[in-house]
XYZ file of C-alpha atoms in Angstrom:
767
model
C 15.726 15.769 4.815
C 17.381 12.196 3.996
C 18.277 11.863 0.250
C 19.776 9.583 -2.030
C 22.176 10.848 -4.333
C 24.033 9.674 -7.661
C 27.566 8.322 -6.676
C 30.162 9.982 -9.075
C 31.769 7.919 -11.551
C 29.273 5.016 -10.997
C 26.676 3.742 -12.623
C -12.080 -40.683 -11.943
C -15.237 -42.489 -12.463
C -17.554 -40.202 -10.118
C -21.178 -39.316 -11.879
C -20.420 -35.690 -10.623
C -18.441 -33.130 -12.680
C -16.730 -31.640 -9.892
C -15.760 -34.958 -8.460
C -14.185 -36.132 -11.929
C -12.447 -32.623 -11.756
C -11.113 -33.371 -8.321
C -9.967 -37.151 -9.390
C -8.219 -35.590 -12.593
C -6.508 -33.075 -10.280
C -5.338 -35.684 -7.986
C -3.953 -37.892 -10.296
C -2.057 -35.198 -12.197
C -0.769 -33.099 -9.499
C 0.604 -36.060 -7.457
C 3.337 -36.937 -9.752
C 5.731 -34.469 -8.449
C 4.260 -33.615 -4.789
C 6.463 -33.038 -1.742
C 4.472 -35.368 0.073
C 5.156 -38.403 -2.088
C 8.330 -39.648 -0.491
C 6.429 -39.262 2.953
C 3.853 -41.761 1.762
C 6.467 -44.328 0.983
C 7.452 -43.425 -2.766
C 11.218 -44.182 -2.936
C 11.205 -44.376 -6.603
C 14.197 -42.907 -8.109
C 11.794 -40.453 -10.010
C 10.127 -39.362 -7.045
C 13.644 -38.786 -5.471
C 14.933 -37.041 -8.135
C 11.912 -34.792 -9.028
C 11.518 -33.800 -5.321
C 15.331 -32.858 -4.846
C 15.017 -30.707 -7.717
C 11.968 -29.080 -6.302
C 13.337 -28.407 -2.961
C 16.729 -27.295 -4.718
C 14.707 -24.706 -6.918
C 12.837 -23.459 -3.917
C 16.258 -22.708 -1.842
C 17.793 -21.499 -5.235
C 15.024 -18.941 -5.622
C 14.911 -17.999 -1.745
C 18.842 -17.052 -1.953
C 18.205 -14.870 -5.235
C 15.610 -12.820 -3.349
C 17.679 -12.470 -0.424
C 20.816 -11.660 -2.303
C 18.772 -9.090 -4.448
C 17.058 -7.221 -1.876
C 20.571 -6.975 -0.056
C 22.353 -5.507 -3.091
C 19.798 -3.091 -3.185
C 20.042 -1.995 0.074
C 24.025 -1.555 -0.375
C 23.345 0.053 -3.723
C 21.043 2.502 -2.297
C 22.847 3.782 0.817
C 26.667 2.586 0.087
C 25.884 1.046 3.347
C 29.603 -0.354 3.767
C 30.893 2.888 3.140
C 29.128 5.453 5.246
C 29.742 6.330 8.951
C 28.122 4.788 11.804
C 25.854 7.568 12.457
C 24.648 7.800 9.065
C 24.072 3.684 9.424
C 22.036 4.265 11.969
C 20.085 7.472 10.805
C 19.100 5.028 7.870
C 16.954 3.016 10.204
C 13.816 5.510 9.761
C 11.143 5.984 11.715
C 10.271 3.107 14.373
C 12.831 1.126 12.647
C 15.400 3.035 14.478
C 13.673 2.504 17.984
C 13.509 -1.288 17.337
C 17.238 -1.665 16.079
C 18.135 0.612 19.335
C 17.023 -2.015 21.624
C 19.364 -4.665 19.713
C 22.204 -1.938 20.036
C 21.441 -1.729 23.825
C 21.673 -5.548 24.452
C 25.009 -5.770 22.761
C 26.276 -3.219 25.124
C 25.307 -5.080 27.981
C 28.172 -6.157 30.322
C 27.408 -10.170 29.481
C 25.217 -12.670 27.998
C 25.122 -14.511 31.629
C 23.912 -11.498 33.673
C 21.330 -10.807 31.005
C 19.992 -14.176 30.696
C 20.023 -14.298 34.484
C 18.033 -11.263 34.958
C 15.408 -11.960 32.536
C 14.733 -15.390 33.870
C 14.649 -13.799 37.678
C 12.351 -11.046 36.472
C 10.151 -12.791 34.535
C 9.867 -16.740 35.621
C 11.792 -16.569 38.736
C 14.341 -18.966 37.923
C 17.985 -19.374 39.152
C 19.335 -21.833 36.801
C 22.741 -21.127 35.699
C 23.506 -20.172 32.093
C 26.806 -21.631 30.731
C 29.508 -19.326 29.636
C 31.149 -18.833 26.655
C 34.475 -17.303 25.665
C 32.773 -14.631 23.279
C 30.102 -13.370 25.775
C 32.008 -10.566 26.743
C 33.262 -9.404 23.495
C 31.487 -6.128 24.185
C 32.728 -4.954 27.623
C 30.651 -1.870 28.314
C 29.597 -0.133 31.491
C 26.969 -2.151 33.427
C 23.336 -1.535 33.567
C 22.092 -2.527 30.056
C 20.544 -5.853 29.204
C 17.009 -7.527 29.948
C 16.649 -5.707 33.248
C 16.706 -2.428 31.955
C 14.624 -3.539 28.968
C 12.265 -4.989 31.721
C 12.284 -1.574 33.898
C 13.198 1.028 31.077
C 13.194 5.001 31.780
C 14.814 6.065 29.027
C 12.236 5.567 26.283
C 9.650 7.251 28.015
C 10.807 10.446 30.456
C 9.279 10.349 33.812
C 8.134 6.935 33.460
C 9.405 3.348 34.059
C 8.167 0.775 31.555
C 8.220 -2.780 30.393
C 9.597 -2.943 27.022
C 9.036 -6.889 26.734
C 5.462 -6.080 27.591
C 4.874 -2.969 25.489
C 6.784 -3.522 22.083
C 7.406 -6.731 20.340
C 11.198 -6.835 20.728
C 12.175 -10.411 21.694
C 13.955 -10.742 18.484
C 16.057 -8.270 19.172
C 16.852 -10.080 22.307
C 17.514 -13.260 20.644
C 19.788 -12.072 17.898
C 21.999 -9.516 20.126
C 22.597 -12.799 22.308
C 23.240 -14.895 19.406
C 25.546 -12.538 17.888
C 27.828 -12.783 21.080
C 27.394 -16.363 21.451
C 28.357 -16.925 17.907
C 32.329 -16.708 17.333
C 31.721 -14.493 14.315
C 32.906 -11.054 16.003
C 35.769 -10.395 14.496
C 34.650 -10.469 10.666
C 30.984 -9.611 11.059
C 29.918 -6.004 12.621
C 26.905 -6.193 14.663
C 24.756 -4.114 12.230
C 25.445 -6.704 9.602
C 24.474 -9.437 11.477
C 20.963 -7.796 12.227
C 20.321 -7.059 8.563
C 21.305 -10.174 7.011
C 19.209 -12.131 9.378
C 16.052 -9.925 8.272
C 17.041 -10.737 4.692
C 17.438 -14.223 5.127
C 13.731 -14.030 6.395
C 12.952 -13.198 2.830
C 14.440 -16.355 1.572
C 12.195 -18.214 4.155
C 9.242 -16.237 2.949
C 9.762 -16.936 -0.771
C 10.424 -20.841 0.106
C 7.184 -20.819 2.223
C 5.227 -19.284 -0.773
C 6.690 -21.715 -3.034
C 5.539 -24.573 -1.107
C 2.251 -23.456 -0.781
C 1.838 -23.304 -4.728
C 3.950 -26.763 -4.518
C 0.850 -28.348 -2.491
C -1.902 -26.838 -3.745
C -0.835 -27.779 -7.663
C 1.327 -31.110 -7.281
C 3.925 -29.361 -9.333
C 7.207 -27.582 -8.208
C 7.171 -25.372 -11.453
C 3.964 -23.658 -9.537
C 6.636 -22.860 -6.825
C 9.113 -21.133 -9.446
C 6.450 -19.471 -11.056
C 5.643 -18.040 -7.687
C 9.281 -17.084 -6.499
C 9.840 -15.274 -9.755
C 6.751 -13.596 -9.524
C 7.517 -12.449 -6.064
C 10.735 -11.292 -6.831
C 9.648 -9.204 -10.277
C 6.917 -7.561 -8.216
C 9.375 -6.768 -5.054
C 7.632 -3.108 -5.092
C 4.433 -4.595 -4.021
C 5.426 -7.561 -2.303
C 7.721 -6.436 0.051
C 9.595 -3.038 1.213
C 12.547 -4.859 3.334
C 15.249 -3.204 1.893
C 14.634 0.081 3.022
C 12.081 -0.639 6.279
C 14.634 -3.354 7.785
C 13.312 -3.558 11.429
C 9.734 -3.017 10.471
C 7.773 -5.950 12.538
C 6.011 -7.077 9.236
C 9.439 -8.098 7.906
C 10.156 -10.163 10.817
C 6.390 -11.631 11.079
C 5.479 -12.207 7.198
C 7.940 -14.891 6.624
C 6.122 -16.800 9.730
C 2.762 -16.187 8.439
C 3.813 -17.741 5.005
C 5.001 -20.883 6.564
C 1.963 -21.093 8.703
C -0.188 -20.851 5.775
C 1.886 -23.527 4.366
C 1.725 -25.775 7.090
C -2.239 -25.275 7.436
C -2.492 -26.040 3.432
C -0.407 -29.353 4.335
C -2.548 -29.955 7.555
C -6.085 -29.893 5.205
C -4.661 -32.368 2.831
C -6.758 -35.949 2.756
C -3.564 -37.901 2.149
C -1.773 -37.332 5.528
C -1.386 -40.202 8.289
C -2.333 -39.624 12.014
C 1.382 -38.839 12.631
C 1.624 -36.443 9.829
C -1.146 -34.699 10.831
C -0.047 -34.217 14.614
C 3.572 -32.825 13.144
C 1.511 -30.204 10.939
C -0.374 -29.200 14.114
C 2.952 -28.381 16.280
C 4.233 -26.736 13.029
C 1.317 -24.547 12.928
C 1.639 -23.677 16.634
C 5.186 -23.235 16.013
C 4.780 -20.472 13.051
C 1.536 -18.867 14.436
C 3.698 -18.120 17.600
C 6.581 -16.704 16.051
C 4.059 -14.715 14.093
C 2.618 -13.353 16.987
C 5.542 -12.776 18.824
C 7.267 -10.460 16.184
C 4.474 -8.096 15.264
C 2.191 -6.145 17.588
C -0.827 -6.080 15.187
C -1.035 -10.158 15.209
C -4.418 -9.975 16.866
C -5.980 -8.104 14.017
C -4.391 -10.693 10.890
C -5.495 -13.751 13.062
C -9.133 -12.179 13.345
C -9.168 -12.354 9.488
C -7.914 -15.767 9.627
C -10.283 -16.755 12.254
C -13.006 -15.323 10.270
C -11.854 -17.634 7.058
C -11.975 -20.674 9.180
C -15.471 -19.830 10.374
C -16.594 -19.137 6.834
C -15.367 -22.452 5.792
C -17.068 -24.069 8.934
C -20.021 -22.757 7.732
C -19.811 -23.873 4.247
C -19.254 -27.798 5.530
C -15.569 -27.593 4.028
C -14.137 -28.770 7.354
C -14.401 -31.242 9.907
C -15.591 -30.524 13.482
C -11.671 -31.500 14.609
C -9.878 -29.437 12.210
C -11.899 -26.506 13.002
C -11.338 -26.796 16.753
C -7.608 -27.527 15.993
C -7.247 -23.964 13.797
C -9.122 -22.300 16.647
C -7.302 -23.785 19.077
C -3.796 -23.419 17.604
C -4.687 -19.405 17.506
C -5.924 -19.212 20.864
C -2.546 -21.249 22.397
C -0.040 -18.896 20.359
C -1.553 -16.157 21.578
C -1.610 -17.066 25.224
C 1.847 -17.977 25.022
C 2.425 -14.753 23.509
C 0.765 -13.270 26.369
C 2.842 -14.915 28.733
C 6.068 -13.826 27.238
C 4.928 -10.353 27.249
C 4.362 -10.328 30.970
C 0.474 -10.904 30.637
C -0.117 -7.862 28.344
C -4.021 -7.108 28.352
C -3.851 -6.100 24.910
C -4.038 -9.584 23.728
C -6.568 -10.953 26.143
C -8.870 -7.960 24.893
C -8.290 -8.632 21.458
C -11.257 -9.381 18.929
C -10.065 -12.622 17.671
C -9.803 -14.288 21.050
C -13.360 -12.927 21.909
C -14.469 -14.396 18.296
C -12.981 -17.552 18.824
C -14.501 -18.397 22.222
C -18.105 -17.199 20.850
C -17.871 -19.224 17.884
C -16.724 -22.153 19.810
C -19.232 -21.716 22.702
C -22.134 -21.186 20.106
C -21.036 -23.992 18.225
C -21.204 -26.372 21.323
C -24.984 -24.930 21.924
C -26.068 -25.428 18.608
C -25.230 -28.812 17.318
C -28.025 -29.227 14.962
C -26.954 -26.273 12.419
C -25.918 -28.740 9.711
C -29.289 -30.430 9.549
C -32.273 -29.804 7.276
C -32.855 -28.950 3.900
C -30.734 -26.121 1.939
C -33.391 -23.104 3.245
C -33.398 -24.418 6.853
C -29.748 -24.685 7.043
C -29.069 -21.525 5.428
C -31.528 -19.589 8.087
C -29.639 -21.449 10.787
C -26.565 -20.349 9.603
C -27.552 -16.748 9.291
C -28.985 -17.351 12.935
C -25.612 -19.094 14.565
C -23.659 -16.099 12.850
C -25.776 -13.232 14.359
C -25.304 -14.981 17.843
C -21.600 -15.481 17.216
C -21.224 -11.661 16.221
C -23.420 -10.434 19.422
C -21.361 -12.651 21.897
C -18.017 -11.646 20.566
C -18.993 -7.879 21.032
C -20.360 -8.667 24.430
C -17.089 -10.760 25.516
C -14.705 -8.072 23.993
C -16.646 -5.289 25.730
C -16.818 -7.116 29.080
C -13.083 -8.017 29.020
C -11.813 -4.373 27.818
C -14.167 -3.021 31.100
C -12.561 -5.586 33.218
C -8.968 -5.009 32.050
C -9.585 -1.336 31.547
C -8.123 -1.878 28.283
C -7.751 1.650 25.797
C -4.489 0.606 24.309
C -5.825 0.008 20.836
C -9.049 2.242 20.828
C -6.910 4.196 17.972
C -7.172 1.272 15.485
C -11.004 1.499 16.155
C -11.464 5.455 15.874
C -9.370 4.924 12.562
C -11.405 2.344 11.294
C -14.889 4.577 12.158
C -13.279 7.565 10.648
C -12.348 5.749 7.478
C -15.731 4.654 6.967
C -17.285 7.622 8.257
C -18.605 5.834 11.148
C -17.017 8.238 13.509
C -15.631 11.699 14.149
C -13.273 13.222 11.428
C -11.257 15.521 13.826
C -9.886 12.919 16.190
C -5.871 13.464 16.077
C -5.156 10.118 16.790
C -7.301 8.724 13.966
C -6.552 11.759 11.379
C -2.816 10.894 11.839
C -3.066 7.374 10.182
C -5.953 8.682 7.737
C -3.575 11.336 6.371
C -0.957 8.863 5.421
C -0.948 7.327 2.342
C -0.036 3.793 3.546
C -3.553 3.707 5.400
C -5.629 4.887 2.144
C -7.041 2.892 -0.471
C -4.866 0.784 -2.633
C -3.776 2.903 -5.827
C -4.756 1.440 -8.986
C -1.207 1.448 -10.271
C -0.282 -1.340 -8.286
C -2.975 -3.363 -10.125
C -0.772 -1.999 -13.416
C 2.412 -3.108 -12.324
C 0.923 -6.534 -11.189
C -0.416 -6.974 -14.604
C 2.850 -6.075 -16.477
C 4.400 -8.905 -15.039
C 1.640 -11.497 -16.078
C 0.290 -12.165 -12.491
C -2.811 -10.303 -12.120
C -4.257 -12.203 -15.231
C -3.944 -15.666 -14.009
C -4.728 -14.602 -10.647
C -8.310 -13.143 -11.544
C -9.360 -16.073 -13.912
C -8.486 -18.297 -11.060
C -9.951 -16.633 -8.296
C -13.333 -16.130 -10.782
C -13.223 -19.806 -11.574
C -12.470 -20.960 -8.135
C -14.870 -18.684 -6.396
C -17.934 -20.328 -8.472
C -16.733 -23.736 -7.577
C -16.589 -22.949 -3.766
C -20.290 -21.486 -3.996
C -21.548 -24.575 -5.738
C -19.624 -26.899 -3.477
C -21.105 -25.106 -0.531
C -24.486 -25.146 -1.620
C -24.194 -28.799 -2.668
C -22.649 -29.480 0.834
C -25.418 -27.457 2.775
C -28.265 -29.168 0.937
C -27.373 -33.095 1.321
C -28.492 -34.882 4.701
C -26.046 -34.683 7.289
C -23.485 -37.097 7.621
C -22.854 -39.770 10.418
C -20.374 -39.204 13.270
C -18.652 -42.071 11.791
C -17.934 -40.677 8.500
C -17.149 -37.101 10.316
C -14.470 -38.908 11.915
C -13.010 -40.191 8.759
C -11.556 -36.399 8.172
C -11.038 -34.776 5.247
C -10.596 -37.491 2.736
C -14.169 -38.508 2.456
C -17.697 -36.767 2.493
C -17.880 -33.329 1.971
C -14.743 -32.779 0.279
C -15.277 -34.895 -3.059
C -15.898 -32.023 -4.775
C -13.688 -29.121 -3.338
C -10.590 -29.804 -1.703
C -10.506 -28.262 2.039
C -6.805 -26.968 1.159
C -7.652 -25.131 -2.013
C -10.836 -23.495 -0.316
C -8.601 -22.150 2.617
C -6.182 -20.542 0.231
C -8.967 -19.146 -1.926
C -10.737 -17.574 1.180
C -7.286 -16.728 2.590
C -6.336 -14.517 -0.673
C -9.950 -13.322 -0.842
C -10.362 -11.621 2.896
C -6.794 -10.285 2.657
C -7.230 -8.995 -0.475
C -10.203 -7.030 0.887
C -7.842 -5.640 3.451
C -5.397 -4.743 1.026
C -7.774 -2.672 -0.934
C -9.049 -1.062 2.157
C -5.675 -0.150 3.524
C -2.737 -0.076 1.268
C -0.204 -1.300 4.014
C -1.703 -3.989 4.088
C -1.046 -5.296 0.556
C 1.948 -7.097 1.527
C 0.159 -9.719 3.307
C -2.226 -10.305 -0.116
C 0.585 -9.596 -2.890
C 2.908 -12.483 -1.777
C -0.055 -15.021 -1.502
C -1.200 -13.767 -4.664
C 1.474 -14.981 -6.627
C 1.084 -18.322 -5.132
C -3.007 -18.701 -5.905
C -2.036 -17.417 -9.517
C 0.902 -19.978 -9.975
C -1.831 -22.792 -8.793
C -4.255 -21.584 -11.529
C -1.475 -21.698 -14.204
C -0.116 -25.424 -12.980
C -3.319 -26.796 -11.742
C -6.026 -28.684 -13.403
C -9.311 -26.353 -12.435
C -8.350 -23.651 -15.016
C -7.028 -25.773 -17.735
C -9.873 -28.315 -17.508
C -12.596 -25.758 -18.038
C -10.632 -24.502 -21.018
C -9.895 -27.637 -22.710
C -13.567 -28.783 -22.183
C -14.784 -25.698 -23.716
C -12.393 -26.584 -27.023
C -13.637 -29.858 -26.641
C -9.865 -31.529 -26.237
C -9.577 -32.383 -22.841
C -7.445 -35.456 -22.532
C -4.941 -36.321 -19.855
C -1.956 -35.788 -22.252
C -2.648 -32.770 -23.208
C -3.777 -31.284 -19.536
C -0.361 -32.623 -18.483
C 1.414 -31.026 -21.293
C -0.024 -27.522 -20.870
C 0.132 -27.423 -17.255
C 4.024 -28.277 -17.804
C 4.838 -26.103 -20.983
C 2.831 -22.869 -20.042
C 4.680 -21.800 -16.782
C 7.868 -22.777 -18.513
C 7.208 -20.650 -21.447
C 5.817 -17.688 -18.933
C 9.039 -18.107 -16.791
C 11.161 -17.936 -20.245
C 9.143 -14.648 -21.143
C 9.701 -12.972 -17.769
C 13.180 -13.448 -17.949
C 13.246 -12.132 -21.298
C 11.391 -9.147 -20.564
C 12.859 -8.353 -16.787
C 16.357 -9.583 -16.192
C 17.805 -6.756 -18.420
C 15.783 -4.362 -16.047
C 16.826 -6.167 -12.994
C 20.599 -6.010 -13.911
C 19.942 -2.225 -14.719
C 18.403 -1.664 -11.532
C 20.921 -3.379 -9.556
C 23.543 -1.200 -11.767
C 22.219 2.158 -10.264
C 24.415 3.017 -7.434
C 23.713 5.747 -4.991
C 24.637 6.621 -1.512
C 23.178 8.010 1.923
C 23.077 11.653 1.850
C 21.554 13.737 4.952
C 24.260 16.005 6.468
C 21.878 18.006 8.398
C 20.568 15.043 10.607
C 24.338 13.594 11.014
C 25.176 17.516 12.501
C 22.384 17.223 14.696
C 22.909 13.835 16.178
C 26.547 14.679 16.176
C 26.028 17.695 18.267
C 23.320 15.896 20.513
C 26.170 13.326 21.686
C 28.882 15.761 22.157
C 27.129 18.895 23.683
C 24.361 17.792 25.663
C 24.194 15.612 28.992
C 23.521 12.068 28.851
C 20.622 12.075 30.914
C 19.274 15.270 28.748
C 15.680 14.556 27.802
C 14.286 15.531 24.267
C 11.111 16.366 22.923
C 10.293 16.427 19.362
C 8.541 14.245 16.281
C 8.102 10.673 16.999
C 10.150 9.674 13.903
C 13.067 11.792 14.841
C 12.810 10.815 18.585
C 13.881 7.390 17.446
C 16.717 8.167 15.476
C 17.950 10.212 18.455
C 17.725 7.328 21.052
C 19.452 4.967 18.739
C 22.459 7.408 17.746
C 22.583 9.372 21.054
C 20.962 7.143 23.751
C 19.567 10.363 25.122
C 15.729 9.977 27.015
C 13.018 10.666 25.028
C 9.576 12.431 25.607
C 7.672 10.463 23.206
C 8.176 7.484 20.201
C 6.657 5.949 17.250
C 5.642 2.862 19.049
C 1.883 4.206 19.250
C -0.030 1.287 21.240
C -0.659 2.922 24.207
C -3.177 5.629 25.213
C -1.182 7.535 27.746
C 1.810 7.956 25.076
C -0.743 8.875 22.409
C -1.891 11.746 24.729
C 1.434 12.717 25.133
C 2.646 12.693 21.752
C -0.524 15.135 20.833
C 0.617 17.706 23.618
C 4.176 17.593 22.582
C 3.131 18.252 19.040
C 1.593 21.449 20.378
C 4.919 23.179 19.439
C 3.792 23.167 16.063
C 0.103 24.499 16.930
C -0.880 27.975 17.678
C -0.117 28.360 21.285
C 1.512 30.560 23.502
C 4.884 30.252 24.606
C 3.861 29.739 28.229
C 1.598 27.128 27.322
C 4.116 25.206 25.259
C 6.627 25.628 28.144
C 4.600 24.184 30.705
C 3.725 21.343 28.490
C 7.160 20.491 27.782
C 8.075 20.726 31.598
C 5.399 18.734 33.091
C 6.943 15.788 30.799
C 10.183 16.679 31.897
C 11.743 17.823 28.422
C 15.188 19.400 28.456
C 15.443 20.302 24.960
C 12.801 20.395 21.830
C 13.982 19.808 18.247
C 11.619 21.721 15.710
C 12.231 20.731 12.408
C 11.105 23.026 9.398
C 9.860 20.005 7.287
C 6.857 19.830 9.780
C 6.346 23.583 10.557
C 6.268 24.638 6.885
C 5.158 21.005 5.371
C 3.863 20.559 2.044
C 4.114 17.098 1.561
C 0.319 16.749 2.502
C -2.573 18.412 1.277
C -4.247 21.315 3.473
C -6.018 19.338 6.278
C -3.775 16.408 6.159
C -0.622 18.694 7.175
C 0.508 18.027 10.949
C -0.214 21.874 11.794
C -3.787 21.322 10.426
C -4.830 18.311 12.437
C -3.621 20.246 15.319
C -5.297 23.419 14.386
C -8.612 21.091 13.912
C -7.963 19.356 17.242
C -7.767 22.866 18.910
C -10.539 24.338 17.405
C -8.391 26.940 15.415
C -9.074 27.681 11.912
C -6.506 25.837 9.616
C -3.441 28.038 7.279
C -4.005 29.097 3.845
C -6.507 29.699 1.438
C -9.630 27.196 1.930
C -12.716 26.066 3.637
C -13.105 26.032 7.184
C -15.852 24.198 9.166
C -18.068 26.988 10.931
C -17.315 26.104 14.319
C -13.791 26.943 13.909
C -12.111 30.133 15.635
C -9.179 32.175 14.922
C -6.499 31.407 17.172
C -4.988 34.003 19.616
C -1.741 33.237 19.363
C 1.012 32.783 16.209
C 2.352 29.402 15.309
C 4.964 28.394 18.006
C 7.519 26.628 15.661
C 7.773 29.563 13.788
C 7.385 32.597 16.148
C 10.010 31.399 18.393
C 12.466 31.984 15.454
C 11.808 35.808 15.693
C 13.770 35.795 19.029
C 10.987 37.995 20.831
C 11.312 38.314 24.594
C 8.356 35.919 25.637
C 10.130 33.308 23.592
C 13.574 34.218 24.915
C 12.719 34.250 28.505
C 11.645 30.567 28.624
C 13.777 29.098 25.552
C 17.331 29.452 24.524
C 18.560 28.324 20.928
C 21.403 26.276 21.148
C 21.708 24.320 17.999
C 20.150 25.213 14.359
C 21.047 24.660 10.553
C 18.877 24.375 7.494
C 16.304 21.562 8.701
C 16.695 21.695 12.411
C 16.341 24.316 15.209
C 17.166 22.982 19.185
C 15.802 24.978 21.954
C 16.824 24.485 25.750
C 14.036 25.259 28.332
C 15.306 27.683 31.016
C 14.348 27.164 34.493
C 11.154 29.078 35.180
C 11.564 31.757 38.035
C 8.734 32.238 40.274
C 6.311 35.077 39.461
C 5.184 37.316 42.465
C 2.911 39.019 40.011
C -0.697 38.654 41.458
C -2.369 39.048 37.802
C 0.051 36.218 36.489
C -2.424 33.479 35.231
C 0.440 31.020 34.125
C 1.560 28.535 36.771
C 5.046 28.590 37.812
C 7.316 25.925 37.559
C 10.767 25.465 39.144
C 13.102 22.552 37.906
């Protein structure tokens, strides 16, 4: 098991109150707004304050980047460990993704890679310019884009298109970029990779900073956002120990997309600026979708946010259609680059957008009539959209014969007790802490940095204002087409800004997602920092508070909006800076001798084309460190692979040696790696251990004291992973132990001779 050990020796005159609040916010917040120069204000004050704001954003971004990079170095002593240890540190699927970056670096040349890729994907023969550094890594021919498109090493006895199945374009891009840039002499490939991911954290912080700045009009809100993001690192990111995870690539682009949407929904933009924002939304959404396989589910939540704003009449028809089309065009672009990946066409978000736009076109009079009538129309409209969405999605999946994402729906059904609880795939997710409910200690940590309190107050205030504004919008007479074409600067948004409404619903919807599934908290907590900072530096919270104290003046409002965030930043610095320094002074090192010994043995003592079976997590490391062929791997977005994984895991179930042998031989395995940490697992509770999930799926009674369902029966065979170590004749006839240490046992599958015994019930297998 991988451990980290301590290093030795180291240590406004509108009659409506809402309209008055809107006017005050616009007047107070526009002083230091990032858009001010774009609107023609080239005064020295605007230039200086805007420059200061941008400089602070870049500084905080770099600080976050350096912070996580230092933590990564200090935890692993990455610069001093061996190459095999560095590769083992890419845990679980991280190792699988990084292996393709390594594979691309070993390609004969960039020119061949690019030409092979272009020929296979687009049938183009345009020459690629040569570069003096493009053959810096001269390895045997056979790697590159062609082998990614026709890969037969990741899954034995199968040839798959990795660019279609997995979101690894970022690894391809980085490998080509590394070989093009003249940096090979002083920067190792692994550092180029991890520094790129850490740099994206700087982009993430800058995007959140800009969102808070746009909402509040003060760059102090952005500064407070960046400080909160860094101080709450445990809950805002896990990049320092899961570098290659797809979310670490994609979430910075999602934050940039939210910033672009926030800017697009502001009323002061010109037509040209709106077009620029639309293109920025498309580019950031495209990058987000290209880098994460769960993009469709995240965009579905965002589409629901847009739909809710549309029902509340906070957006114009043009804005709603534009936002939907940006999502659709981005998904279709990724669909094309992923060789017509059917999982995208069968996604719920595409079905929902098509249904929403179609029903909206067929029901143009939804926003007419009295309040009661309009509420009834909205409910009917929503029911029709839901029904059409389910119908379209069902027909699309039937036509495409799509079953790749069914495990997600199984997991959702099981989580909310709407489906079977013994399904192996669903249970595999449900038993992981990351897919459980959000722990309450998360809120305690967020409260300790003063983040939770202003966030909750801002949320409550804005929710009340949003509901009041929605009822006001739905109760007034419908607007004419001329007024609607004027955009977001007039009409329905006088009482509540659409950019604020979008960010409010964004944090609400993703907050609900985070509470239901802990792993999704990283989408919520970063944006949470921006919303809380907007509450501290915006006008809404302070206007209500000062009005209650009967001292609401422009001077006092401006004073508290600037003094309070400065005082909070000073307090946070005083309280947490020593803790950060202490954290950065803790020096540990990577220590996993058993895994290192296993990888070294595989690399030196087994054939290069040998096929290995075992746990998904370990096999990803075997592929990265040794380049051997796998039977299964952690990228779980394929039905056949999920079934194969369940079959391979029978080595931890109660099955006969003949049954296990036949299963492994059928998928081409030459070696099987058994792990004591799985066979005798104690990390999970009873019922969630891998051996328990297999017993339940096979209808067998689970190990240990405790209740069992009445339909479960005792197994007729002992547990394979334990019984094989007894060297019984039945096991020795089929398996030979070739390696063992305290953690791993490796067995080679023997050739099975044909039996002439008439009573033999097992099928004979020859190699």
